[in-house]
Amino acid sequence: MAEQIKNVHGLILHKMEKGELTFESKEALKRVLEEYEIHTKAIEQQLEVCKEKGTIEGMWKSCMREVDTLQEQVRQYQSGYHLTLAHSRLSDVQKDYTEAIKLLESKLMSLRTENDQLTVKTQLLEDQLMQVTSQMALVAEKNFALNNSLKEARNQEQELKSRYLILEAKYIELDKTFEIDKRTFTHAYEHDKVEAQLKDKVEGAVRQRDEMQAALERCHERMAELLRNAASDRSRVEEAVAVAESAVHYREEALTQQNVLAEELKRLKAELDRVVGEARQHARHEAATLRKQ
């Protein structure tokens, strides 16, 4: 058995001298030889215990198989197969994480673009709402002035009606007085003069009545115009209110969409950070594994 061990040592040294078997460092060779010596010593101990020829042959075959295994491990270590495999696994993992990161970044960019568009739309709605609010304030101010004018016109109408009724009563009274005076002074010397004076009074009262009637009609026309303007302004106010309500509705929808997008952006950023962190951690782990190997 000692001869076999010596032969194996000689074989390893011979292959190293010919360059068929090399090691990266003396420590690597030392580890292989130490491992080989441990196995061979264990086999020697077992051989010393076993006295039968069959057991010795079995142990010898086991030893040779172990030697073959060690030689295969040495060849694999020398060829760098395990390094190639580890690098391949690391490359695959990096590729998967890179694709995942690119997908998340693309979606994040798309959401940011959509969020920017919604921001512009919201600003436009804010500007439109401010314009409508300003228009509503102007219309409300004008409507207030029209209401005051309408109130003044109604007061004027009431005053004209009162004056008209007073003049009409005076006219009726003067007409009655004229008839009475006409009967009283039928045979009087001053009949013609009195009749002329009474006629002047009656005609003056009639003119005042007609003037008051015309003023009352003008007041009615002014009131009708004010009512039409008020109705038109009321319609514009209602239209402005509808536009404002629509702008507020669309603004609220845009703000809601912005909030949803902000949450989605936050979630995607956290997911992207997590994936990048996992990729870095996995790469460090693989690198540490390669250094240990």
GROMACS .gro file of C-alpha atoms in nm:
model
  293
    1MET     CA    1   0.000   0.000   0.000
    2ALA     CA    2   0.287   0.235   0.084
    3GLU     CA    3   0.425   0.157  -0.261
    4GLN     CA    4   0.093   0.258  -0.420
    5ILE     CA    5   0.089   0.585  -0.227
    6LYS     CA    6   0.447   0.653  -0.333
    7ASN     CA    7   0.349   0.580  -0.694
    8VAL     CA    8   0.059   0.826  -0.676
    9HIS     CA    9   0.287   1.096  -0.532
   10GLY     CA   10   0.535   1.024  -0.805
   11LEU     CA   11   0.262   1.040  -1.069
   12ILE     CA   12   0.141   1.380  -0.947
   13LEU     CA   13   0.495   1.518  -0.933
   14HIS     CA   14   0.572   1.376  -1.277
   15LYS     CA   15   0.261   1.538  -1.431
   16MET     CA   16   0.344   1.868  -1.265
   17GLU     CA   17   0.696   1.858  -1.409
   18LYS     CA   18   0.562   1.786  -1.758
   19GLY     CA   19   0.306   2.066  -1.723
   20GLU     CA   20   0.011   1.831  -1.756
   21LEU     CA   21  -0.107   1.915  -1.405
   22THR     CA   22  -0.059   2.267  -1.261
   23PHE     CA   23  -0.187   2.459  -0.962
   24GLU     CA   24  -0.249   2.829  -0.919
   25SER     CA   25  -0.058   2.837  -0.588
   26LYS     CA   26   0.138   2.623  -0.348
   27GLU     CA   27  -0.150   2.647  -0.106
   28ALA     CA   28  -0.381   2.483  -0.361
   29LEU     CA   29  -0.133   2.199  -0.412
   30LYS     CA   30  -0.088   2.170  -0.039
   31ARG     CA   31  -0.462   2.142   0.016
   32VAL     CA   32  -0.493   1.873  -0.250
   33LEU     CA   33  -0.202   1.672  -0.108
   34GLU     CA   34  -0.327   1.711   0.248
   35GLU     CA   35  -0.670   1.595   0.144
   36TYR     CA   36  -0.513   1.309  -0.046
   37GLU     CA   37  -0.296   1.213   0.253
   38ILE     CA   38  -0.596   1.222   0.487
   39HIS     CA   39  -0.785   0.985   0.262
   40THR     CA   40  -0.484   0.757   0.215
   41LYS     CA   41  -0.413   0.745   0.589
   42ALA     CA   42  -0.773   0.651   0.655
   43ILE     CA   43  -0.743   0.378   0.395
   44GLU     CA   44  -0.415   0.257   0.551
   45GLN     CA   45  -0.579   0.232   0.891
   46GLN     CA   46  -0.864   0.034   0.741
   47LEU     CA   47  -0.614  -0.192   0.559
   48GLU     CA   48  -0.429  -0.262   0.882
   49VAL     CA   49  -0.752  -0.368   1.050
   50CYS     CA   50  -0.869  -0.583   0.758
   51LYS     CA   51  -0.662  -0.897   0.718
   52GLU     CA   52  -0.850  -1.073   0.445
   53LYS     CA   53  -0.735  -1.040   0.088
   54GLY     CA   54  -1.080  -0.950  -0.049
   55THR     CA   55  -1.118  -0.668   0.199
   56ILE     CA   56  -0.773  -0.537   0.114
   57GLU     CA   57  -0.851  -0.549  -0.259
   58GLY     CA   58  -1.180  -0.365  -0.198
   59MET     CA   59  -1.008  -0.099   0.006
   60TRP     CA   60  -0.741  -0.068  -0.259
   61LYS     CA   61  -1.008  -0.022  -0.530
   62SER     CA   62  -1.183   0.235  -0.311
   63CYS     CA   63  -0.854   0.414  -0.270
   64MET     CA   64  -0.798   0.418  -0.642
   65ARG     CA   65  -1.148   0.550  -0.702
   66GLU     CA   66  -1.081   0.825  -0.448
   67VAL     CA   67  -0.757   0.901  -0.627
   68ASP     CA   68  -0.946   0.923  -0.957
   69THR     CA   69  -1.202   1.154  -0.795
   70LEU     CA   70  -0.928   1.377  -0.660
   71GLN     CA   71  -0.758   1.384  -0.997
   72GLU     CA   72  -1.090   1.481  -1.160
   73GLN     CA   73  -1.138   1.758  -0.905
   74VAL     CA   74  -0.785   1.877  -0.974
   75ARG     CA   75  -0.855   1.881  -1.349
   76GLN     CA   76  -1.184   2.069  -1.297
   77TYR     CA   77  -1.016   2.317  -1.068
   78GLN     CA   78  -0.734   2.360  -1.319
   79SER     CA   79  -0.975   2.407  -1.613
   80GLY     CA   80  -1.183   2.663  -1.420
   81TYR     CA   81  -1.511   2.484  -1.495
   82HIS     CA   82  -1.668   2.583  -1.163
   83LEU     CA   83  -1.570   2.946  -1.225
   84THR     CA   84  -1.728   2.938  -1.569
   85LEU     CA   85  -2.047   2.790  -1.425
   86ALA     CA   86  -2.060   3.048  -1.147
   87HIS     CA   87  -1.999   3.332  -1.391
   88SER     CA   88  -2.273   3.194  -1.615
   89ARG     CA   89  -2.520   3.185  -1.324
   90LEU     CA   90  -2.422   3.536  -1.222
   91SER     CA   91  -2.461   3.659  -1.581
   92ASP     CA   92  -2.809   3.503  -1.606
   93VAL     CA   93  -2.917   3.662  -1.279
   94GLN     CA   94  -2.780   4.000  -1.384
   95LYS     CA   95  -2.961   3.971  -1.717
   96ASP     CA   96  -3.293   3.892  -1.546
   97TYR     CA   97  -3.256   4.180  -1.303
   98THR     CA   98  -3.148   4.416  -1.581
   99GLU     CA   99  -3.459   4.333  -1.785
  100ALA     CA  100  -3.681   4.378  -1.478
  101ILE     CA  101  -3.519   4.712  -1.400
  102LYS     CA  102  -3.556   4.832  -1.761
  103LEU     CA  103  -3.925   4.734  -1.758
  104LEU     CA  104  -3.987   4.918  -1.432
  105GLU     CA  105  -3.795   5.224  -1.553
  106SER     CA  106  -3.998   5.229  -1.876
  107LYS     CA  107  -4.325   5.211  -1.685
  108LEU     CA  108  -4.202   5.474  -1.442
  109MET     CA  109  -4.112   5.706  -1.730
  110SER     CA  110  -4.453   5.652  -1.891
  111LEU     CA  111  -4.630   5.733  -1.564
  112ARG     CA  112  -4.418   6.044  -1.516
  113THR     CA  113  -4.509   6.163  -1.866
  114GLU     CA  114  -4.877   6.102  -1.797
  115ASN     CA  115  -4.844   6.283  -1.464
  116ASP     CA  116  -4.683   6.583  -1.638
  117GLN     CA  117  -4.969   6.592  -1.890
  118LEU     CA  118  -5.224   6.583  -1.608
  119THR     CA  119  -5.036   6.862  -1.431
  120VAL     CA  120  -5.061   7.081  -1.742
  121LYS     CA  121  -5.431   6.993  -1.781
  122THR     CA  122  -5.495   7.076  -1.415
  123GLN     CA  123  -5.320   7.411  -1.453
  124LEU     CA  124  -5.532   7.492  -1.760
  125LEU     CA  125  -5.846   7.404  -1.566
  126GLU     CA  126  -5.728   7.622  -1.278
  127ASP     CA  127  -5.677   7.914  -1.518
  128GLN     CA  128  -6.018   7.854  -1.676
  129LEU     CA  129  -6.179   7.840  -1.334
  130MET     CA  130  -6.015   8.169  -1.237
  131GLN     CA  131  -6.143   8.331  -1.557
  132VAL     CA  132  -6.494   8.200  -1.500
  133THR     CA  133  -6.485   8.315  -1.137
  134SER     CA  134  -6.376   8.662  -1.251
  135GLN     CA  135  -6.655   8.670  -1.511
  136MET     CA  136  -6.906   8.560  -1.249
  137ALA     CA  137  -6.791   8.840  -1.020
  138LEU     CA  138  -6.834   9.096  -1.300
  139VAL     CA  139  -7.176   8.959  -1.394
  140ALA     CA  140  -7.282   8.956  -1.029
  141GLU     CA  141  -7.170   9.318  -0.993
  142LYS     CA  142  -7.359   9.417  -1.307
  143ASN     CA  143  -7.663   9.221  -1.194
  144PHE     CA  144  -7.652   9.404  -0.860
  145ALA     CA  145  -7.645   9.738  -1.045
  146LEU     CA  146  -7.936   9.627  -1.265
  147ASN     CA  147  -8.135   9.522  -0.962
  148ASN     CA  148  -8.077   9.865  -0.809
  149SER     CA  149  -8.183  10.031  -1.136
  150LEU     CA  150  -8.491   9.811  -1.149
  151LYS     CA  151  -8.574   9.899  -0.791
  152GLU     CA  152  -8.537  10.270  -0.870
  153ALA     CA  153  -8.753  10.229  -1.182
  154ARG     CA  154  -9.024  10.058  -0.980
  155ASN     CA  155  -9.012  10.335  -0.721
  156GLN     CA  156  -9.032  10.590  -1.002
  157GLU     CA  157  -9.324  10.399  -1.153
  158GLN     CA  158  -9.504  10.402  -0.822
  159GLU     CA  159  -9.440  10.775  -0.786
  160LEU     CA  160  -9.561  10.843  -1.140
  161LYS     CA  161  -9.872  10.636  -1.080
  162SER     CA  162  -9.943  10.832  -0.764
  163ARG     CA  163  -9.894  11.165  -0.942
  164TYR     CA  164 -10.103  11.043  -1.234
  165LEU     CA  165 -10.387  10.948  -1.003
  166ILE     CA  166 -10.361  11.287  -0.831
  167LEU     CA  167 -10.369  11.470  -1.165
  168GLU     CA  168 -10.656  11.257  -1.286
  169ALA     CA  169 -10.848  11.341  -0.968
  170LYS     CA  170 -10.770  11.710  -1.022
  171TYR     CA  171 -10.884  11.682  -1.383
  172ILE     CA  172 -11.213  11.528  -1.276
  173GLU     CA  173 -11.254  11.795  -1.011
  174LEU     CA  174 -11.173  12.074  -1.258
  175ASP     CA  175 -11.415  11.927  -1.508
  176LYS     CA  176 -11.690  11.926  -1.248
  177THR     CA  177 -11.598  12.283  -1.145
  178PHE     CA  178 -11.607  12.390  -1.506
  179GLU     CA  179 -11.959  12.253  -1.550
  180ILE     CA  180 -12.075  12.416  -1.228
  181ASP     CA  181 -11.916  12.750  -1.314
  182LYS     CA  182 -12.052  12.726  -1.664
  183ARG     CA  183 -12.407  12.688  -1.534
  184THR     CA  184 -12.356  12.958  -1.270
  185PHE     CA  185 -12.213  13.222  -1.503
  186THR     CA  186 -12.433  13.150  -1.802
  187HIS     CA  187 -12.585  13.496  -1.791
  188ALA     CA  188 -12.295  13.676  -1.630
  189TYR     CA  189 -12.104  13.951  -1.797
  190GLU     CA  190 -11.769  13.784  -1.741
  191HIS     CA  191 -11.887  13.451  -1.876
  192ASP     CA  192 -11.646  13.435  -2.166
  193LYS     CA  193 -11.343  13.528  -1.956
  194VAL     CA  194 -11.421  13.276  -1.682
  195GLU     CA  195 -11.489  13.006  -1.938
  196ALA     CA  196 -11.153  13.075  -2.102
  197GLN     CA  197 -10.973  13.056  -1.766
  198LEU     CA  198 -11.144  12.731  -1.679
  199LYS     CA  199 -11.060  12.589  -2.019
  200ASP     CA  200 -10.693  12.685  -1.968
  201LYS     CA  201 -10.690  12.508  -1.632
  202VAL     CA  202 -10.854  12.201  -1.779
  203GLU     CA  203 -10.619  12.194  -2.076
  204GLY     CA  204 -10.319  12.238  -1.843
  205ALA     CA  205 -10.439  11.950  -1.631
  206VAL     CA  206 -10.490  11.738  -1.944
  207ARG     CA  207 -10.137  11.820  -2.064
  208GLN     CA  208  -9.993  11.728  -1.726
  209ARG     CA  209 -10.194  11.407  -1.731
  210ASP     CA  210 -10.071  11.324  -2.080
  211GLU     CA  211  -9.712  11.402  -1.980
  212MET     CA  212  -9.745  11.183  -1.674
  213GLN     CA  213  -9.895  10.908  -1.890
  214ALA     CA  214  -9.603  10.933  -2.134
  215ALA     CA  215  -9.355  10.932  -1.845
  216LEU     CA  216  -9.529  10.629  -1.701
  217GLU     CA  217  -9.508  10.449  -2.035
  218ARG     CA  218  -9.137  10.536  -2.063
  219CYS     CA  219  -9.092  10.403  -1.713
  220HIS     CA  220  -9.266  10.080  -1.816
  221GLU     CA  221  -9.040  10.051  -2.120
  222ARG     CA  222  -8.733  10.112  -1.904
  223MET     CA  223  -8.850   9.847  -1.658
  224ALA     CA  224  -8.909   9.601  -1.942
  225GLU     CA  225  -8.557   9.670  -2.076
  226LEU     CA  226  -8.409   9.626  -1.730
  227LEU     CA  227  -8.597   9.299  -1.688
  228ARG     CA  228  -8.470   9.177  -2.024
  229ASN     CA  229  -8.114   9.271  -1.932
  230ALA     CA  230  -8.156   9.106  -1.594
  231ALA     CA  231  -8.284   8.789  -1.762
  232SER     CA  232  -7.992   8.795  -2.006
  233ASP     CA  233  -7.744   8.851  -1.724
  234ARG     CA  234  -7.910   8.578  -1.522
  235SER     CA  235  -7.869   8.345  -1.819
  236ARG     CA  236  -7.501   8.441  -1.847
  237VAL     CA  237  -7.459   8.387  -1.475
  238GLU     CA  238  -7.619   8.044  -1.501
  239GLU     CA  239  -7.395   7.962  -1.798
  240ALA     CA  240  -7.088   8.082  -1.609
  241VAL     CA  241  -7.190   7.879  -1.306
  242ALA     CA  242  -7.232   7.570  -1.526
  243VAL     CA  243  -6.888   7.627  -1.680
  244ALA     CA  244  -6.738   7.678  -1.335
  245GLU     CA  245  -6.899   7.362  -1.201
  246SER     CA  246  -6.774   7.170  -1.505
  247ALA     CA  247  -6.423   7.310  -1.457
  248VAL     CA  248  -6.429   7.219  -1.088
  249HIS     CA  249  -6.549   6.867  -1.176
  250TYR     CA  250  -6.273   6.814  -1.432
  251ARG     CA  251  -6.016   6.964  -1.196
  252GLU     CA  252  -6.121   6.725  -0.920
  253GLU     CA  253  -6.098   6.434  -1.164
  254ALA     CA  254  -5.753   6.548  -1.275
  255LEU     CA  255  -5.639   6.586  -0.914
  256THR     CA  256  -5.774   6.239  -0.833
  257GLN     CA  257  -5.586   6.093  -1.130
  258GLN     CA  258  -5.273   6.279  -1.019
  259ASN     CA  259  -5.303   6.132  -0.670
  260VAL     CA  260  -5.346   5.782  -0.815
  261LEU     CA  261  -5.044   5.832  -1.041
  262ALA     CA  262  -4.840   5.970  -0.751
  263GLU     CA  263  -4.915   5.657  -0.548
  264GLU     CA  264  -4.830   5.436  -0.847
  265LEU     CA  265  -4.505   5.627  -0.903
  266LYS     CA  266  -4.419   5.587  -0.535
  267ARG     CA  267  -4.494   5.213  -0.550
  268LEU     CA  268  -4.292   5.163  -0.869
  269LYS     CA  269  -3.998   5.359  -0.730
  270ALA     CA  270  -4.002   5.143  -0.417
  271GLU     CA  271  -4.024   4.830  -0.635
  272LEU     CA  272  -3.737   4.954  -0.851
  273ASP     CA  273  -3.524   5.028  -0.544
  274ARG     CA  274  -3.604   4.681  -0.409
  275VAL     CA  275  -3.509   4.508  -0.736
  276VAL     CA  276  -3.186   4.707  -0.764
  277GLY     CA  277  -3.103   4.626  -0.402
  278GLU     CA  278  -3.169   4.256  -0.458
  279ALA     CA  279  -2.954   4.261  -0.772
  280ARG     CA  280  -2.667   4.424  -0.586
  281GLN     CA  281  -2.699   4.186  -0.292
  282HIS     CA  282  -2.713   3.884  -0.521
  283ALA     CA  283  -2.410   4.007  -0.716
  284ARG     CA  284  -2.215   4.059  -0.393
  285HIS     CA  285  -2.314   3.711  -0.276
  286GLU     CA  286  -2.204   3.552  -0.605
  287ALA     CA  287  -1.878   3.748  -0.597
  288ALA     CA  288  -1.813   3.635  -0.240
  289THR     CA  289  -1.885   3.277  -0.342
  290LEU     CA  290  -1.640   3.305  -0.631
  291ARG     CA  291  -1.372   3.446  -0.402
  292LYS     CA  292  -1.419   3.157  -0.160
  293GLN     CA  293  -1.393   2.907  -0.447
   0.00000   0.00000   0.00000
